[in-house]
Short mmCIF file of N, CA and C in Angstrom, two decimals:
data_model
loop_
_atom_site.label_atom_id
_atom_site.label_comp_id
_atom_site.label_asym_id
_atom_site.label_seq_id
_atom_site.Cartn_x
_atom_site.Cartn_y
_atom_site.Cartn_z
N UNK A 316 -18.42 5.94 1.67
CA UNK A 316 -17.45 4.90 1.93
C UNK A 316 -18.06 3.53 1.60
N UNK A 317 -16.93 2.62 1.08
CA UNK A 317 -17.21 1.26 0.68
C UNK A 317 -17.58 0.61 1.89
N UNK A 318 -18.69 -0.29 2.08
CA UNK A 318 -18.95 -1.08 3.65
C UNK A 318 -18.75 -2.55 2.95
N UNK A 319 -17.31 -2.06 2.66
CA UNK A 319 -17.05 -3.86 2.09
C UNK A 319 -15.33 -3.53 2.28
N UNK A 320 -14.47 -4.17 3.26
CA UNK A 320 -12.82 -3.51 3.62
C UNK A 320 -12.52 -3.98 1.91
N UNK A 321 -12.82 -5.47 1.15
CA UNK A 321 -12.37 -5.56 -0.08
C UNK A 321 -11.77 -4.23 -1.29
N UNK A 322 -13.31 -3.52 -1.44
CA UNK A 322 -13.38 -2.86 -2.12
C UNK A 322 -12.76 -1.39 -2.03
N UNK A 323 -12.43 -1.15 -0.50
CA UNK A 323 -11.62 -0.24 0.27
C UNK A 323 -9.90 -0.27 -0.63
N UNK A 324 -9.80 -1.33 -0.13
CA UNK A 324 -8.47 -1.69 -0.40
C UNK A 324 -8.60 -1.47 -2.05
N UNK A 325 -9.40 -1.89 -3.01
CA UNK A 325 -8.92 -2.14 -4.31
C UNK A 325 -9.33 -0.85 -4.59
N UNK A 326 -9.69 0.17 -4.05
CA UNK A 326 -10.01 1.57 -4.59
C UNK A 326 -8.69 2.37 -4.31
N UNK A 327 -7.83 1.76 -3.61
CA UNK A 327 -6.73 2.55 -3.34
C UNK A 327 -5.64 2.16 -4.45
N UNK A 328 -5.82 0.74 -4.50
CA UNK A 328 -5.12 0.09 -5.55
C UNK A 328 -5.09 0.82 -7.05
N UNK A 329 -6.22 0.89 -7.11
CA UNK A 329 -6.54 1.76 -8.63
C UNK A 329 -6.01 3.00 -8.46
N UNK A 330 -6.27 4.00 -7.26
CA UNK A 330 -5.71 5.27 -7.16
C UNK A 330 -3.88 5.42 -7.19
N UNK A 331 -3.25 4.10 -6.50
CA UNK A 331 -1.63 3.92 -6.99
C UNK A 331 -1.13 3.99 -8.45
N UNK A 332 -2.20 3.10 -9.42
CA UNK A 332 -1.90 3.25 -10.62
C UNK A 332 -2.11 4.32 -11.12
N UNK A 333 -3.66 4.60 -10.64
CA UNK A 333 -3.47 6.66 -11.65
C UNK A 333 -2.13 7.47 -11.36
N UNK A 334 -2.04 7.43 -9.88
CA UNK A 334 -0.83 8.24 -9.37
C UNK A 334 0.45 7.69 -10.37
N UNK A 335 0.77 6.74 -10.30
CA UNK A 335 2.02 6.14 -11.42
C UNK A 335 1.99 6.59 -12.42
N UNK A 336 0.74 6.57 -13.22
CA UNK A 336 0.84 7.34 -14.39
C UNK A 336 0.85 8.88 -14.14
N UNK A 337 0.80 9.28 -13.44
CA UNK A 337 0.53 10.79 -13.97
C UNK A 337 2.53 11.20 -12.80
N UNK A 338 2.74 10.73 -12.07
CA UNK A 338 3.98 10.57 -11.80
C UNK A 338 4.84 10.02 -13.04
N UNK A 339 4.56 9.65 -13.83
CA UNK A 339 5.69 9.53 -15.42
C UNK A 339 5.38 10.19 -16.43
N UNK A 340 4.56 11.27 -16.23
CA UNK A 340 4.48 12.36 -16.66
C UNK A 340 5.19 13.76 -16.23
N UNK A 341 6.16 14.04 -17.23
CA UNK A 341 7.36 15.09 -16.69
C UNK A 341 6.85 16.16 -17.10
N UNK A 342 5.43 15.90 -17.66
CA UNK A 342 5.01 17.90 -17.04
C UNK A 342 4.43 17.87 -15.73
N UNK A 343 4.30 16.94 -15.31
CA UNK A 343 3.17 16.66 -14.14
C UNK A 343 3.65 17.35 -12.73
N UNK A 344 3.51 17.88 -11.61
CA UNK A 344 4.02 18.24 -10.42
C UNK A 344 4.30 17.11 -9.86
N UNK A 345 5.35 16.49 -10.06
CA UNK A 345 5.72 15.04 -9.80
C UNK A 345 5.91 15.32 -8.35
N UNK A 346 6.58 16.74 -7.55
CA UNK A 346 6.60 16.44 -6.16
C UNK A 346 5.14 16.21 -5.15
N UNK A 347 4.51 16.95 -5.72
CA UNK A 347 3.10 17.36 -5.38
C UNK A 347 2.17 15.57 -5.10
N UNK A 348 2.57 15.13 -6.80
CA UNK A 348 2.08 13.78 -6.69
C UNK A 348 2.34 12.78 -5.93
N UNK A 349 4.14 12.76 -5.91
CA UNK A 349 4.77 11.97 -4.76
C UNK A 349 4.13 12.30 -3.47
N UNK A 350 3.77 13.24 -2.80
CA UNK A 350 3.74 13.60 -1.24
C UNK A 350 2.36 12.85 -1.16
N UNK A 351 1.37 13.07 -2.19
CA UNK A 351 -0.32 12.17 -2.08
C UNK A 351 0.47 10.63 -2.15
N UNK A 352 1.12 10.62 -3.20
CA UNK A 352 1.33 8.90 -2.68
C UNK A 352 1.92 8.54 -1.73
N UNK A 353 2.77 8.79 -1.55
CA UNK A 353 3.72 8.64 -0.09
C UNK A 353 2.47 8.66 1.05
N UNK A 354 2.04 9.72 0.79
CA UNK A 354 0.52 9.16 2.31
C UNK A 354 -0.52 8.23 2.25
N UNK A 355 -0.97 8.17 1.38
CA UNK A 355 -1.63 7.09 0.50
C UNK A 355 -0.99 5.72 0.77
N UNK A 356 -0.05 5.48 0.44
CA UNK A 356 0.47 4.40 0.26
C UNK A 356 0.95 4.00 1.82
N UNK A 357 1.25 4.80 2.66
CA UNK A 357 2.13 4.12 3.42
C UNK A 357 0.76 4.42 4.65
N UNK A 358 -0.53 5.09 4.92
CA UNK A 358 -1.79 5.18 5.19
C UNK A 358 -2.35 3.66 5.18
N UNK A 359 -2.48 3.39 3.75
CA UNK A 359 -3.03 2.33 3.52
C UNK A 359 -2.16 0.79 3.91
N UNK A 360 -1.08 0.99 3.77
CA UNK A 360 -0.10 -0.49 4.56
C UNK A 360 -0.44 -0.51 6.19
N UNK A 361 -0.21 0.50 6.58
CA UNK A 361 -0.24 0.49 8.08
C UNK A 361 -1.64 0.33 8.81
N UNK A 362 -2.50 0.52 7.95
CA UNK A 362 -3.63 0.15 8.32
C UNK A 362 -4.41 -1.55 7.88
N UNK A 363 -3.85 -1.83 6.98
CA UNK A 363 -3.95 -2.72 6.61
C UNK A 363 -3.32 -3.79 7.62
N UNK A 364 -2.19 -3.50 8.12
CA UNK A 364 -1.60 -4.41 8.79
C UNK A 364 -1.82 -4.25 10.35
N UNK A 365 -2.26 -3.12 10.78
CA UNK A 365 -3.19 -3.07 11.67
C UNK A 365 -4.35 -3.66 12.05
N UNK A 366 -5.06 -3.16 11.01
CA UNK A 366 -6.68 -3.89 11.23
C UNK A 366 -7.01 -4.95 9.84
N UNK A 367 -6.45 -5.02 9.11
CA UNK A 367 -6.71 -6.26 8.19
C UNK A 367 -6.29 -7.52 8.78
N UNK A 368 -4.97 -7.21 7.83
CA UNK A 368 -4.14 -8.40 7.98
C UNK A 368 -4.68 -9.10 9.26
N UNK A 369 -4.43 -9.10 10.63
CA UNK A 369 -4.63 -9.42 11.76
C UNK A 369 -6.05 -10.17 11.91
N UNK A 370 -7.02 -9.80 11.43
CA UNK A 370 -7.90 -10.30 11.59
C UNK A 370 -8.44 -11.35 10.03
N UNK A 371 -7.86 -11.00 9.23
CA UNK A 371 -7.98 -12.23 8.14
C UNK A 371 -7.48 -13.41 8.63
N UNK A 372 -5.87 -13.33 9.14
CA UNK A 372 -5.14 -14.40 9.83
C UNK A 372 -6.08 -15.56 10.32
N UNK A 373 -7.11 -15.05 11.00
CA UNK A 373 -7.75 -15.74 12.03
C UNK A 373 -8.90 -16.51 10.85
N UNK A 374 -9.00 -16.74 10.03
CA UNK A 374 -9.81 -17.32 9.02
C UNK A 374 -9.45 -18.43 8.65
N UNK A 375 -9.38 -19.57 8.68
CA UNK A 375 -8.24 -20.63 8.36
C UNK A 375 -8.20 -20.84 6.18
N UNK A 376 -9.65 -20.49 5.97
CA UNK A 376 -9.68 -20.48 4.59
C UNK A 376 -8.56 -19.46 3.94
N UNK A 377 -8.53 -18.49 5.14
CA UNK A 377 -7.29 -16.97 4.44
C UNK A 377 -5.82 -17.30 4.45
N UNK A 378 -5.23 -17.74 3.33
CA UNK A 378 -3.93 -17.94 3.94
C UNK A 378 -3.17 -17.33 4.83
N UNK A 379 -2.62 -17.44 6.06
CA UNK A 379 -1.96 -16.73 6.73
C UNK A 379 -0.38 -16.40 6.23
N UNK A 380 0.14 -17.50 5.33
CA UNK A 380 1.37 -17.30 4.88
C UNK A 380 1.33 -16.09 3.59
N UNK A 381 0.32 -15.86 3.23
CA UNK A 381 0.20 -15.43 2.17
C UNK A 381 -0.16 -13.72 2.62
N UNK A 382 -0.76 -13.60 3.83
CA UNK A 382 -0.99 -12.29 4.39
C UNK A 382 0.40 -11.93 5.16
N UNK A 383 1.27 -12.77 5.56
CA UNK A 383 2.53 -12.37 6.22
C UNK A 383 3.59 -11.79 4.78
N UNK A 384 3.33 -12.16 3.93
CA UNK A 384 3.81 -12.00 2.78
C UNK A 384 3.61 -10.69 2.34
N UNK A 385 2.44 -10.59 2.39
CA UNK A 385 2.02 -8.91 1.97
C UNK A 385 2.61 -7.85 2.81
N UNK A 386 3.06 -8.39 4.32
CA UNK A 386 3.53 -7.29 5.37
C UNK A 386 4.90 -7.01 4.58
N UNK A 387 5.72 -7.89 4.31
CA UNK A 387 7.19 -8.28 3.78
C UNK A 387 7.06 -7.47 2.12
N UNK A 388 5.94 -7.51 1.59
CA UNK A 388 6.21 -6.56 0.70
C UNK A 388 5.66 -5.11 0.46
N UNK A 389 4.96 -4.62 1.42
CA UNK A 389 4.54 -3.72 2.64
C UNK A 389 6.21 -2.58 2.64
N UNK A 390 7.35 -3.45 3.43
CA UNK A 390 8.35 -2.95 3.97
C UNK A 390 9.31 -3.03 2.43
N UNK A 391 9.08 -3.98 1.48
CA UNK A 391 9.50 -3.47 0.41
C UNK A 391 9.15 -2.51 -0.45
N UNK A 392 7.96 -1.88 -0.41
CA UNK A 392 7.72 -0.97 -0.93
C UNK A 392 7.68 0.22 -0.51
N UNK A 393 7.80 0.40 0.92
CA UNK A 393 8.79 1.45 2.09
C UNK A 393 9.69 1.84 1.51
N UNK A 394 10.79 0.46 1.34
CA UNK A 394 12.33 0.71 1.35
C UNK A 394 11.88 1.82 -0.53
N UNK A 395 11.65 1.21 -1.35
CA UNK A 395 11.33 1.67 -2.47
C UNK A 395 10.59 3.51 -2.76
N UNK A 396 10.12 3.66 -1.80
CA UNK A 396 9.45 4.94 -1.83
C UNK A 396 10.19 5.85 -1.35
N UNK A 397 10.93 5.53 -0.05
CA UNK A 397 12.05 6.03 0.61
C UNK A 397 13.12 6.64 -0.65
N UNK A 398 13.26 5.11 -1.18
CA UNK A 398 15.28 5.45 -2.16
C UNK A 398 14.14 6.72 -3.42
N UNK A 399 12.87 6.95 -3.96
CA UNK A 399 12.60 7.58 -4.69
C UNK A 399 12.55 9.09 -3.59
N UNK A 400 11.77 9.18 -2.82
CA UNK A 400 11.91 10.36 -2.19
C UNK A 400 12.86 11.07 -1.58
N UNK A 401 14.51 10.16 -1.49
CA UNK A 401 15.72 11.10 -1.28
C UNK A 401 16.40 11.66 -2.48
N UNK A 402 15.78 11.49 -4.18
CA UNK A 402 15.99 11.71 -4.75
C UNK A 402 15.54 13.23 -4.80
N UNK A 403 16.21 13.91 -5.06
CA UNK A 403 15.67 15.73 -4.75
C UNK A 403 15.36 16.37 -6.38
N UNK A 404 16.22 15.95 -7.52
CA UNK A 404 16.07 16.36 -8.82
C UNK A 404 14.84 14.77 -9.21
N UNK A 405 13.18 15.95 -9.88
CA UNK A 405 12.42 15.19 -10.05
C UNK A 405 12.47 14.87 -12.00
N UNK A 406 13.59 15.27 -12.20
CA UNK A 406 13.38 15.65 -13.42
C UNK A 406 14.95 14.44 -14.11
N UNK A 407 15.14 13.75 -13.18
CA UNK A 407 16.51 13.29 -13.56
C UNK A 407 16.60 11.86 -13.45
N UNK A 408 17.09 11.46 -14.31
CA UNK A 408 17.23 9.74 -14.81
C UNK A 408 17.18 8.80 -13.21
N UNK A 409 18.59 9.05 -12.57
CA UNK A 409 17.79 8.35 -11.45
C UNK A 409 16.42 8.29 -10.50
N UNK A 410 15.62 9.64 -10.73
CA UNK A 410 13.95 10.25 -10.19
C UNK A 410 13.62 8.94 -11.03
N UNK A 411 13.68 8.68 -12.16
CA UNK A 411 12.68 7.87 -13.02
C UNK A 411 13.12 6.30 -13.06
N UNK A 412 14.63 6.02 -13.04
CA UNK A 412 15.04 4.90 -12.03
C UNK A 412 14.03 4.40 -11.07
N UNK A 413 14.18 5.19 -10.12
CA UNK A 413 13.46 4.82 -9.01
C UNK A 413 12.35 4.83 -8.76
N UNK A 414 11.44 5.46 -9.72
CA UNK A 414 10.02 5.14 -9.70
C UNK A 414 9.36 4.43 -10.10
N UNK A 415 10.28 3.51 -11.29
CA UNK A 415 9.94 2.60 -11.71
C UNK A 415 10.30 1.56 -10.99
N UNK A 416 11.39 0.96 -10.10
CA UNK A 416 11.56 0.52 -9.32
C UNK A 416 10.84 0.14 -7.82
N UNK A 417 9.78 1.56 -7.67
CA UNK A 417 8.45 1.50 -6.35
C UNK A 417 7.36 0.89 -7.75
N UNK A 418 6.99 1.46 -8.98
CA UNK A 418 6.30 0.97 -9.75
C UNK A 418 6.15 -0.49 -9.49
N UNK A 419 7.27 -1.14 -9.86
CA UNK A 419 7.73 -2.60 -10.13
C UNK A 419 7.24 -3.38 -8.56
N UNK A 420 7.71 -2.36 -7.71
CA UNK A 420 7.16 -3.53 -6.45
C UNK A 420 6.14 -3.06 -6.25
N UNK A 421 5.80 -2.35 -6.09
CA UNK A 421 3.72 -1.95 -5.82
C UNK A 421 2.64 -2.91 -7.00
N UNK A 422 3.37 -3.09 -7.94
CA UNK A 422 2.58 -3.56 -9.17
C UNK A 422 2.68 -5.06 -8.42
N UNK A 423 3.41 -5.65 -7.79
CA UNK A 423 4.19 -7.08 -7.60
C UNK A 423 3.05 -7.07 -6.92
N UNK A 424 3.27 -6.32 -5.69
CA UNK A 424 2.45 -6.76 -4.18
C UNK A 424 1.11 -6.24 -4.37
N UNK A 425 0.61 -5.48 -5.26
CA UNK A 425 -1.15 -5.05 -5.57
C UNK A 425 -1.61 -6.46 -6.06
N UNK A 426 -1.05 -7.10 -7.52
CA UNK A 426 -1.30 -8.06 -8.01
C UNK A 426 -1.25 -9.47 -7.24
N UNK A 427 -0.81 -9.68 -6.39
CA UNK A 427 -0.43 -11.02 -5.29
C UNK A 427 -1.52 -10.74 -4.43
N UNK A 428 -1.88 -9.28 -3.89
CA UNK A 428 -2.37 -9.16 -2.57
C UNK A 428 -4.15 -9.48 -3.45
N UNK A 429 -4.29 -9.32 -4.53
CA UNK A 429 -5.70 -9.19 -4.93
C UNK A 429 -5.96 -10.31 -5.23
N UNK A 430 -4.73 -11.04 -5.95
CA UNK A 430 -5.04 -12.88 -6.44
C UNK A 430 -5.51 -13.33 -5.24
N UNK A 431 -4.74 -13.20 -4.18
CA UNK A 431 -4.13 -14.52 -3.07
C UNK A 431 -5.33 -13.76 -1.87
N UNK A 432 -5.17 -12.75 -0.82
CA UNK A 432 -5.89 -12.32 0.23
C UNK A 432 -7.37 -11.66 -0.34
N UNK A 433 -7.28 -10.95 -1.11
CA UNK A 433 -8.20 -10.13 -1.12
C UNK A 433 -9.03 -11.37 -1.87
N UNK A 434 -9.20 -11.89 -2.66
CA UNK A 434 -10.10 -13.03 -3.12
C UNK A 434 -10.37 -14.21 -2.31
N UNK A 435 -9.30 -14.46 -1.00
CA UNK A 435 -9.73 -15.38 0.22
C UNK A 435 -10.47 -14.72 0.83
N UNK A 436 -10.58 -13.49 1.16
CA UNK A 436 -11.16 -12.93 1.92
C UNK A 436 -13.21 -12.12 1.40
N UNK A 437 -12.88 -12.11 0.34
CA UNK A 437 -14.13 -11.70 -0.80
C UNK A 437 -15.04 -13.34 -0.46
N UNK A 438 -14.40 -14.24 -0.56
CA UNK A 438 -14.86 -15.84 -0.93
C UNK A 438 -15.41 -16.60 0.81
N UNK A 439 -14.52 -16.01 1.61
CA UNK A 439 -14.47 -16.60 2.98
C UNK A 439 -15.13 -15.79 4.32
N UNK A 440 -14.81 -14.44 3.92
CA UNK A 440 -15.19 -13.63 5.35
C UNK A 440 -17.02 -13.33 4.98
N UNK A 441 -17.41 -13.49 5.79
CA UNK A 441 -18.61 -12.63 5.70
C UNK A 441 -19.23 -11.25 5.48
N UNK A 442 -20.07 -11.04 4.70
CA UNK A 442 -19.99 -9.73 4.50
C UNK A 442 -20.20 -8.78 5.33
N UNK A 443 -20.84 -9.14 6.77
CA UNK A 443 -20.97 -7.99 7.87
C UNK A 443 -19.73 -8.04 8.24
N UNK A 444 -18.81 -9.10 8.52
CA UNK A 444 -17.27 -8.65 9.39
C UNK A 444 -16.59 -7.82 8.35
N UNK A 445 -16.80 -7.98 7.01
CA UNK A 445 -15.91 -7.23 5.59
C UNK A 445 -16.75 -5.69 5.96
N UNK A 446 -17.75 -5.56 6.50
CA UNK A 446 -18.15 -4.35 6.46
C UNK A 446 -17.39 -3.62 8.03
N UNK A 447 -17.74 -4.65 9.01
CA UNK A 447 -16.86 -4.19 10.14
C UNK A 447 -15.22 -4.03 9.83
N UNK A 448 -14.54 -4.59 8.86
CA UNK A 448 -13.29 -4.27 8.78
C UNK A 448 -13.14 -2.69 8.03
N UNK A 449 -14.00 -2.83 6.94
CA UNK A 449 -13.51 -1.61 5.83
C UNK A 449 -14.25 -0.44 7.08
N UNK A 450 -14.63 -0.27 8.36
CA UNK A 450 -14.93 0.78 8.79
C UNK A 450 -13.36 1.02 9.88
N UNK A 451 -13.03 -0.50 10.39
CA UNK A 451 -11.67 -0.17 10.66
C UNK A 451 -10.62 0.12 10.30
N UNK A 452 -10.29 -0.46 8.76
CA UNK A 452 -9.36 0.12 7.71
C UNK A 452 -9.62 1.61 7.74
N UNK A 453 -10.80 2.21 7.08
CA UNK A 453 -10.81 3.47 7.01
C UNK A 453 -10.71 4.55 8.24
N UNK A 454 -10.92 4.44 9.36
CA UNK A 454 -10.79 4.69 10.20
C UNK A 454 -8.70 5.27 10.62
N UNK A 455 -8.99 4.08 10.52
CA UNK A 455 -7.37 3.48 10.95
C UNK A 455 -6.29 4.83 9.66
N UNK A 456 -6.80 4.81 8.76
CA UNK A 456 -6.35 5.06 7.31
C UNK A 456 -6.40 6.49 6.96
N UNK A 457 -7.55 6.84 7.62
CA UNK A 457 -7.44 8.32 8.17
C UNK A 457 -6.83 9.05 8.91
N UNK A 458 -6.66 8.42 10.15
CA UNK A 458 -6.11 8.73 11.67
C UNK A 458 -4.49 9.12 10.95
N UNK A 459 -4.01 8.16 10.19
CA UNK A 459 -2.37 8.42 9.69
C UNK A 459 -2.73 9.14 8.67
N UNK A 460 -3.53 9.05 7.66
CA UNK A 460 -2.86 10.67 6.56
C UNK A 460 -3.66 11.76 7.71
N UNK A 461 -4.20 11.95 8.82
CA UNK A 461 -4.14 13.18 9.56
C UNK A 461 -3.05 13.47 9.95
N UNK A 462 -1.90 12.34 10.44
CA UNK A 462 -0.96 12.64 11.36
C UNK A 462 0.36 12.93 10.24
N UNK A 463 0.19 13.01 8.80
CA UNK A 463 0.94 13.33 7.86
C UNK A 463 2.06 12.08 7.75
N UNK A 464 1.41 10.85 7.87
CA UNK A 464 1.95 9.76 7.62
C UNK A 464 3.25 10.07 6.47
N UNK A 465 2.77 10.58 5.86
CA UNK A 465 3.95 10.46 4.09
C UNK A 465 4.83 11.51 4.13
N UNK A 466 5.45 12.01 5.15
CA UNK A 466 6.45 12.77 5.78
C UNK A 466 7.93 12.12 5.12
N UNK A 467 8.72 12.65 4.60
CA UNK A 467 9.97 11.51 4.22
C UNK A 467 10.27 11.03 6.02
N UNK A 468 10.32 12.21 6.97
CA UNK A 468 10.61 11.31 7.97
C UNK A 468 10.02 10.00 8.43
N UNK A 469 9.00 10.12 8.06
CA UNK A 469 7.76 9.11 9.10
C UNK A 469 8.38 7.88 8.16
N UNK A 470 8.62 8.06 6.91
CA UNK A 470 8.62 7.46 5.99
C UNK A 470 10.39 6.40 6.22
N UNK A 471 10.97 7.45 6.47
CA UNK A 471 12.52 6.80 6.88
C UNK A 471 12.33 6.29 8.05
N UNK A 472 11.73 6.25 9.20
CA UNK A 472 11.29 5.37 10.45
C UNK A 472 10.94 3.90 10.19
N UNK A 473 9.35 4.03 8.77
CA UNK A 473 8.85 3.43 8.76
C UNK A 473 10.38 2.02 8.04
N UNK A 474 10.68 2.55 7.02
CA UNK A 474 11.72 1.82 6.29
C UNK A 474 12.69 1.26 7.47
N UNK A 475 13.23 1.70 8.24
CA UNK A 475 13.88 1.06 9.32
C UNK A 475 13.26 0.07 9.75
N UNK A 476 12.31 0.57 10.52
CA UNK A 476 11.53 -0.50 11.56
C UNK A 476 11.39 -1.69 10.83
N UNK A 477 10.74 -1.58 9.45
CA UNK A 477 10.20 -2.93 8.76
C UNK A 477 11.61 -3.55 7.53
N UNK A 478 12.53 -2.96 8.14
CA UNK A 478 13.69 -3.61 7.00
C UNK A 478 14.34 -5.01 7.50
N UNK A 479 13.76 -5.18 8.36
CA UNK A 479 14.01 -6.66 8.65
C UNK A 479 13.38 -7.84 8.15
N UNK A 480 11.91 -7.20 7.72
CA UNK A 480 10.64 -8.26 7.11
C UNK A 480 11.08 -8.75 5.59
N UNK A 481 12.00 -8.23 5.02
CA UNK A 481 12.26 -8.30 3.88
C UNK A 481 13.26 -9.74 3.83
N UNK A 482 12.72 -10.14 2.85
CA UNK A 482 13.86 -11.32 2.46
C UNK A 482 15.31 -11.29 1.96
#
């Protein structure tokens, strides 16, 4: 494990994009792939906004508007994973609609979250608290893909609860 939360986070980042690509691949077990991202992805928000976010806040160099931002596109990329996983035919124009559509906002909020937090936080936090976080991220990050975080149910909860954060 990374003892840096930075590098935590951007290793997952990279693993969204492999998953994207090999999810637009229609020989690929696109359900198989979806269910790793779906835990993955929604693992890594909830922990993030658990034990990151929360404690970057408290940095005055870290933008705080800019980490409330990431929660808001957090719940947009919920709502997005959700409308792809009630899709049941993986093989059909709207399946690929909509994945490009979680594509489009995961690409939005990876790229913002790495400009804006993750480079305040690389530049500002210290590297023992970055090491105390990435043991709480991972921690945290585990505990939910044990509890099968990427469940469409857990997943339709999660989309509720946070459909208000959205603009």
């Amino acid at each position: 494990m990374a003892l840096d939360v930075v590098e935590l986070i951007l290793n997952d980042h990279r693993r969204f994009e492999e998953l994207f690509r090999e999810l637009r691949d229609r020989s690929s077990d696109r359900p198989a792939l979806l269910g790793e991202l779906a835990a993955l992805l929604v693992a890594h928000a909830e922990a993030e906004e658990s034990e990151v976010y929360p404690a970057l806040k408290r940095y005055k160099e870290v933008d705080g508007d800019e980490v409330d931002h990431g929660a808001e596109e957090h719940a947009e990329g919920h709502q997005a994973l959700l409308a792809l996983m009630e899709v049941a035919d993986t093989a059909s124009e709207e399946w690929e609609d909509k994945l490009e559509e979680l594509v489009e906002a995961l690409n939005h909020h990876v790229d913002e979250e790495e400009r804006t937090i993750l480079n305040d936080a690389r530049e500002q936090v210290p590297a023992e608290r970055r090491a105390e976080l990435a043991k709480a991220f991972h921690a945290a990050r585990q505990e939910r893909l044990d509890d099968d975080c990427g469940d469409i149910e857990h997943v339709r909860k999660i989309a509720r609860a946070t459909a208000d954060r959205i603009d």
